[in-house]
Amino acid sequence: MTRPCASGPNPVWHSPGVRETFRQRLQEWFETEGRDLPWRRTTDPYAIMVSEFMLQQTQVATVIPYYQRWLALFPSFPALAAADEDAVLGAWQGLGYYSRARNLHRAAQQVVAEFGGTLPPDPAAIQRLPGVGRYTAGAIASFAFDLPVAAIDANIARVLARLLDLQLPVDSTAGAAELWRAAEALLPAAGGCLHTSSLMELGALICTTARPQCLICPVREWCAAEDPELLPQKKPRRKLVQLEENCGWVCDGQRILLERQTGKRWRGLWKLPLLENLSAYRVAEAPPLLEITYPFTHHQVTLALCPAPVPEVLSADQQWFPRASDGLPAMPSPHRRAALQMLAKG
């Protein structure tokens, strides 16, 4: 059996009439079954950009309260552009992947500097902003300006891979090219918002990773997948690397010591000080006070929190903070979790 691809015999890719029927069937389903999400109630390019940044690698239910608080604090491109980075990182705390917050902050500053605070309806210009790739640019162009521009997130990639019965890893160059060709072939002449929203929602609610609900799929007659749960294919995962992160728990009365991260990973955030950075650190015979593990890309990190004395001299990146949960600054989630557990012990 020849398996369909974007350039293959499946009529949905070549027949304008079939494509129109496909879109209509999908959009009718979406208008009845689509979720009422806050960012779907607006066409404000800024609010939509905020939602797209937050939804990268974070679930919808987690994002909603952060999205609402963010817009209350920073309601526009100019408001965010003028904000202090510490305030931006503090508002983002808990969402993780803080480079998204820094990129969003820089994007707002660029929109103000280059476009007077108003995002233009130009996908190419949008894609030149920090942190904006092909998907995000297409999504903003579709949702904010209703342009018929392709956008492929994980949900849409899964839908397209199954429609095509794509036997290529979707994270490979060849697989991604097939998906983008398919996405562009399905575009309507106008009305990008409804089209992209419908495809995305189908992946979120019906064409799910596990146990897809094929029997109630509104476009099942055009799906070529023989075994949907085996798709999409992805390249083999890299071997998990184990790392250790040894930090000190340093208290001085009602104060705890933190140090500011200067590297690329968590730049600008405060974390528990590395033992090697504590000038008065001595190797302790006692076991760690606390150990937690957390993932980071293809790493599994064990964070060991050890008792350490008050250093004689603080480095430029170290600072005392109140020994209270509400006195903590913006911190990476694993370090904040460890600090809160220690504070709870008293």
PDB file of N, CA and C in Angstrom, residues 187-233:
ATOM      1  N   LEU A 187      -4.623  25.464   3.864  1.00  0.00           N
ATOM      2  CA  LEU A 187      -5.013  26.818   4.245  1.00  0.00           C
ATOM      3  C   LEU A 187      -6.194  27.320   3.417  1.00  0.00           C
ATOM      4  N   PRO A 188      -7.107  28.038   4.057  1.00  0.00           N
ATOM      5  CA  PRO A 188      -8.182  28.699   3.307  1.00  0.00           C
ATOM      6  C   PRO A 188      -7.670  29.985   2.675  1.00  0.00           C
ATOM      7  N   ALA A 189      -8.450  30.579   1.820  1.00  0.00           N
ATOM      8  CA  ALA A 189      -8.060  31.855   1.209  1.00  0.00           C
ATOM      9  C   ALA A 189      -8.128  32.986   2.223  1.00  0.00           C
ATOM     10  N   ALA A 190      -8.974  32.835   3.213  1.00  0.00           N
ATOM     11  CA  ALA A 190      -9.122  33.837   4.274  1.00  0.00           C
ATOM     12  C   ALA A 190      -9.632  33.121   5.518  1.00  0.00           C
ATOM     13  N   GLY A 191      -9.601  33.815   6.655  1.00  0.00           N
ATOM     14  CA  GLY A 191     -10.121  33.224   7.879  1.00  0.00           C
ATOM     15  C   GLY A 191      -9.142  32.282   8.565  1.00  0.00           C
ATOM     16  N   GLY A 192      -7.915  32.746   8.754  1.00  0.00           N
ATOM     17  CA  GLY A 192      -6.887  31.900   9.357  1.00  0.00           C
ATOM     18  C   GLY A 192      -7.151  31.557  10.808  1.00  0.00           C
ATOM     19  N   CYS A 193      -7.810  32.443  11.554  1.00  0.00           N
ATOM     20  CA  CYS A 193      -8.027  32.216  12.982  1.00  0.00           C
ATOM     21  C   CYS A 193      -8.871  30.967  13.216  1.00  0.00           C
ATOM     22  N   LEU A 194     -10.012  30.892  12.569  1.00  0.00           N
ATOM     23  CA  LEU A 194     -10.907  29.754  12.757  1.00  0.00           C
ATOM     24  C   LEU A 194     -10.256  28.463  12.279  1.00  0.00           C
ATOM     25  N   HIS A 195      -9.547  28.534  11.151  1.00  0.00           N
ATOM     26  CA  HIS A 195      -8.917  27.336  10.599  1.00  0.00           C
ATOM     27  C   HIS A 195      -7.838  26.794  11.540  1.00  0.00           C
ATOM     28  N   THR A 196      -6.933  27.649  11.977  1.00  0.00           N
ATOM     29  CA  THR A 196      -5.854  27.194  12.845  1.00  0.00           C
ATOM     30  C   THR A 196      -6.383  26.744  14.198  1.00  0.00           C
ATOM     31  N   SER A 197      -7.341  27.478  14.741  1.00  0.00           N
ATOM     32  CA  SER A 197      -7.934  27.099  16.029  1.00  0.00           C
ATOM     33  C   SER A 197      -8.588  25.726  15.941  1.00  0.00           C
ATOM     34  N   SER A 198      -9.256  25.441  14.820  1.00  0.00           N
ATOM     35  CA  SER A 198      -9.958  24.169  14.655  1.00  0.00           C
ATOM     36  C   SER A 198      -8.975  23.003  14.604  1.00  0.00           C
ATOM     37  N   LEU A 199      -7.913  23.138  13.810  1.00  0.00           N
ATOM     38  CA  LEU A 199      -6.902  22.087  13.729  1.00  0.00           C
ATOM     39  C   LEU A 199      -6.252  21.836  15.090  1.00  0.00           C
ATOM     40  N   MET A 200      -5.920  22.919  15.770  1.00  0.00           N
ATOM     41  CA  MET A 200      -5.255  22.813  17.069  1.00  0.00           C
ATOM     42  C   MET A 200      -6.158  22.139  18.087  1.00  0.00           C
ATOM     43  N   GLU A 201      -7.430  22.508  18.090  1.00  0.00           N
ATOM     44  CA  GLU A 201      -8.365  21.943  19.061  1.00  0.00           C
ATOM     45  C   GLU A 201      -8.651  20.478  18.778  1.00  0.00           C
ATOM     46  N   LEU A 202      -8.650  20.101  17.515  1.00  0.00           N
ATOM     47  CA  LEU A 202      -8.842  18.695  17.173  1.00  0.00           C
ATOM     48  C   LEU A 202      -7.740  17.843  17.809  1.00  0.00           C
ATOM     49  N   GLY A 203      -6.495  18.333  17.735  1.00  0.00           N
ATOM     50  CA  GLY A 203      -5.392  17.610  18.344  1.00  0.00           C
ATOM     51  C   GLY A 203      -5.477  17.582  19.857  1.00  0.00           C
ATOM     52  N   ALA A 204      -5.988  18.641  20.445  1.00  0.00           N
ATOM     53  CA  ALA A 204      -6.064  18.725  21.907  1.00  0.00           C
ATOM     54  C   ALA A 204      -7.175  17.862  22.491  1.00  0.00           C
ATOM     55  N   LEU A 205      -8.306  17.750  21.777  1.00  0.00           N
ATOM     56  CA  LEU A 205      -9.473  17.088  22.352  1.00  0.00           C
ATOM     57  C   LEU A 205      -9.800  15.721  21.751  1.00  0.00           C
ATOM     58  N   ILE A 206      -9.528  15.526  20.471  1.00  0.00           N
ATOM     59  CA  ILE A 206      -9.935  14.294  19.787  1.00  0.00           C
ATOM     60  C   ILE A 206      -8.736  13.473  19.334  1.00  0.00           C
ATOM     61  N   CYS A 207      -7.842  14.091  18.598  1.00  0.00           N
ATOM     62  CA  CYS A 207      -6.687  13.385  18.027  1.00  0.00           C
ATOM     63  C   CYS A 207      -5.531  13.435  19.033  1.00  0.00           C
ATOM     64  N   THR A 208      -5.786  12.879  20.205  1.00  0.00           N
ATOM     65  CA  THR A 208      -4.857  12.983  21.319  1.00  0.00           C
ATOM     66  C   THR A 208      -3.711  11.972  21.188  1.00  0.00           C
ATOM     67  N   THR A 209      -2.680  12.183  21.993  1.00  0.00           N
ATOM     68  CA  THR A 209      -1.506  11.307  21.922  1.00  0.00           C
ATOM     69  C   THR A 209      -1.884   9.857  22.202  1.00  0.00           C
ATOM     70  N   ALA A 210      -2.580   9.641  23.294  1.00  0.00           N
ATOM     71  CA  ALA A 210      -3.020   8.299  23.668  1.00  0.00           C
ATOM     72  C   ALA A 210      -4.532   8.194  23.503  1.00  0.00           C
ATOM     73  N   ARG A 211      -4.994   7.049  23.044  1.00  0.00           N
ATOM     74  CA  ARG A 211      -6.412   6.762  22.875  1.00  0.00           C
ATOM     75  C   ARG A 211      -7.155   7.843  22.106  1.00  0.00           C
ATOM     76  N   PRO A 212      -6.733   8.144  20.880  1.00  0.00           N
ATOM     77  CA  PRO A 212      -7.481   9.117  20.072  1.00  0.00           C
ATOM     78  C   PRO A 212      -8.910   8.639  19.824  1.00  0.00           C
ATOM     79  N   GLN A 213      -9.831   9.572  19.837  1.00  0.00           N
ATOM     80  CA  GLN A 213     -11.249   9.235  19.702  1.00  0.00           C
ATOM     81  C   GLN A 213     -11.656   9.264  18.226  1.00  0.00           C
ATOM     82  N   CYS A 214     -11.140   8.319  17.482  1.00  0.00           N
ATOM     83  CA  CYS A 214     -11.327   8.303  16.035  1.00  0.00           C
ATOM     84  C   CYS A 214     -12.796   8.187  15.630  1.00  0.00           C
ATOM     85  N   LEU A 215     -13.606   7.473  16.428  1.00  0.00           N
ATOM     86  CA  LEU A 215     -15.002   7.244  16.050  1.00  0.00           C
ATOM     87  C   LEU A 215     -15.829   8.524  16.039  1.00  0.00           C
ATOM     88  N   ILE A 216     -15.414   9.520  16.799  1.00  0.00           N
ATOM     89  CA  ILE A 216     -16.177  10.773  16.807  1.00  0.00           C
ATOM     90  C   ILE A 216     -15.398  11.918  16.156  1.00  0.00           C
ATOM     91  N   CYS A 217     -14.306  11.584  15.445  1.00  0.00           N
ATOM     92  CA  CYS A 217     -13.512  12.616  14.778  1.00  0.00           C
ATOM     93  C   CYS A 217     -14.304  13.174  13.597  1.00  0.00           C
ATOM     94  N   PRO A 218     -14.460  14.481  13.490  1.00  0.00           N
ATOM     95  CA  PRO A 218     -15.257  15.067  12.409  1.00  0.00           C
ATOM     96  C   PRO A 218     -14.626  14.921  11.031  1.00  0.00           C
ATOM     97  N   VAL A 219     -13.328  14.603  10.959  1.00  0.00           N
ATOM     98  CA  VAL A 219     -12.664  14.480   9.651  1.00  0.00           C
ATOM     99  C   VAL A 219     -12.055  13.094   9.480  1.00  0.00           C
ATOM    100  N   ARG A 220     -12.606  12.098  10.153  1.00  0.00           N
ATOM    101  CA  ARG A 220     -12.017  10.761  10.130  1.00  0.00           C
ATOM    102  C   ARG A 220     -11.978  10.156   8.726  1.00  0.00           C
ATOM    103  N   GLU A 221     -12.912  10.522   7.868  1.00  0.00           N
ATOM    104  CA  GLU A 221     -12.944   9.911   6.532  1.00  0.00           C
ATOM    105  C   GLU A 221     -11.737  10.294   5.684  1.00  0.00           C
ATOM    106  N   TRP A 222     -11.006  11.329   6.091  1.00  0.00           N
ATOM    107  CA  TRP A 222      -9.826  11.752   5.326  1.00  0.00           C
ATOM    108  C   TRP A 222      -8.512  11.318   5.997  1.00  0.00           C
ATOM    109  N   CYS A 223      -8.616  10.558   7.075  1.00  0.00           N
ATOM    110  CA  CYS A 223      -7.410  10.154   7.803  1.00  0.00           C
ATOM    111  C   CYS A 223      -6.848   8.871   7.214  1.00  0.00           C
ATOM    112  N   ALA A 224      -5.557   8.873   6.910  1.00  0.00           N
ATOM    113  CA  ALA A 224      -4.896   7.717   6.296  1.00  0.00           C
ATOM    114  C   ALA A 224      -4.190   6.828   7.305  1.00  0.00           C
ATOM    115  N   ALA A 225      -4.189   7.202   8.590  1.00  0.00           N
ATOM    116  CA  ALA A 225      -3.414   6.454   9.585  1.00  0.00           C
ATOM    117  C   ALA A 225      -3.966   5.053   9.777  1.00  0.00           C
ATOM    118  N   GLU A 226      -3.088   4.075   9.701  1.00  0.00           N
ATOM    119  CA  GLU A 226      -3.483   2.694   9.962  1.00  0.00           C
ATOM    120  C   GLU A 226      -3.492   2.410  11.464  1.00  0.00           C
ATOM    121  N   ASP A 227      -2.574   3.003  12.192  1.00  0.00           N
ATOM    122  CA  ASP A 227      -2.505   2.853  13.640  1.00  0.00           C
ATOM    123  C   ASP A 227      -2.154   4.217  14.233  1.00  0.00           C
ATOM    124  N   PRO A 228      -3.172   5.049  14.511  1.00  0.00           N
ATOM    125  CA  PRO A 228      -2.919   6.436  14.933  1.00  0.00           C
ATOM    126  C   PRO A 228      -2.021   6.578  16.149  1.00  0.00           C
ATOM    127  N   GLU A 229      -2.110   5.641  17.105  1.00  0.00           N
ATOM    128  CA  GLU A 229      -1.326   5.800  18.332  1.00  0.00           C
ATOM    129  C   GLU A 229       0.171   5.635  18.104  1.00  0.00           C
ATOM    130  N   LEU A 230       0.563   5.107  16.951  1.00  0.00           N
ATOM    131  CA  LEU A 230       1.991   4.989  16.632  1.00  0.00           C
ATOM    132  C   LEU A 230       2.530   6.246  15.964  1.00  0.00           C
ATOM    133  N   LEU A 231       1.664   7.212  15.744  1.00  0.00           N
ATOM    134  CA  LEU A 231       2.065   8.457  15.090  1.00  0.00           C
ATOM    135  C   LEU A 231       1.775   9.632  16.009  1.00  0.00           C
ATOM    136  N   PRO A 232       2.547  10.704  15.911  1.00  0.00           N
ATOM    137  CA  PRO A 232       3.669  10.894  14.992  1.00  0.00           C
ATOM    138  C   PRO A 232       4.935  10.184  15.469  1.00  0.00           C
ATOM    139  N   GLN A 233       5.766   9.849  14.511  1.00  0.00           N
ATOM    140  CA  GLN A 233       7.078   9.307  14.841  1.00  0.00           C
ATOM    141  C   GLN A 233       8.016  10.438  15.236  1.00  0.00           C
TER     142      GLN A 233
END
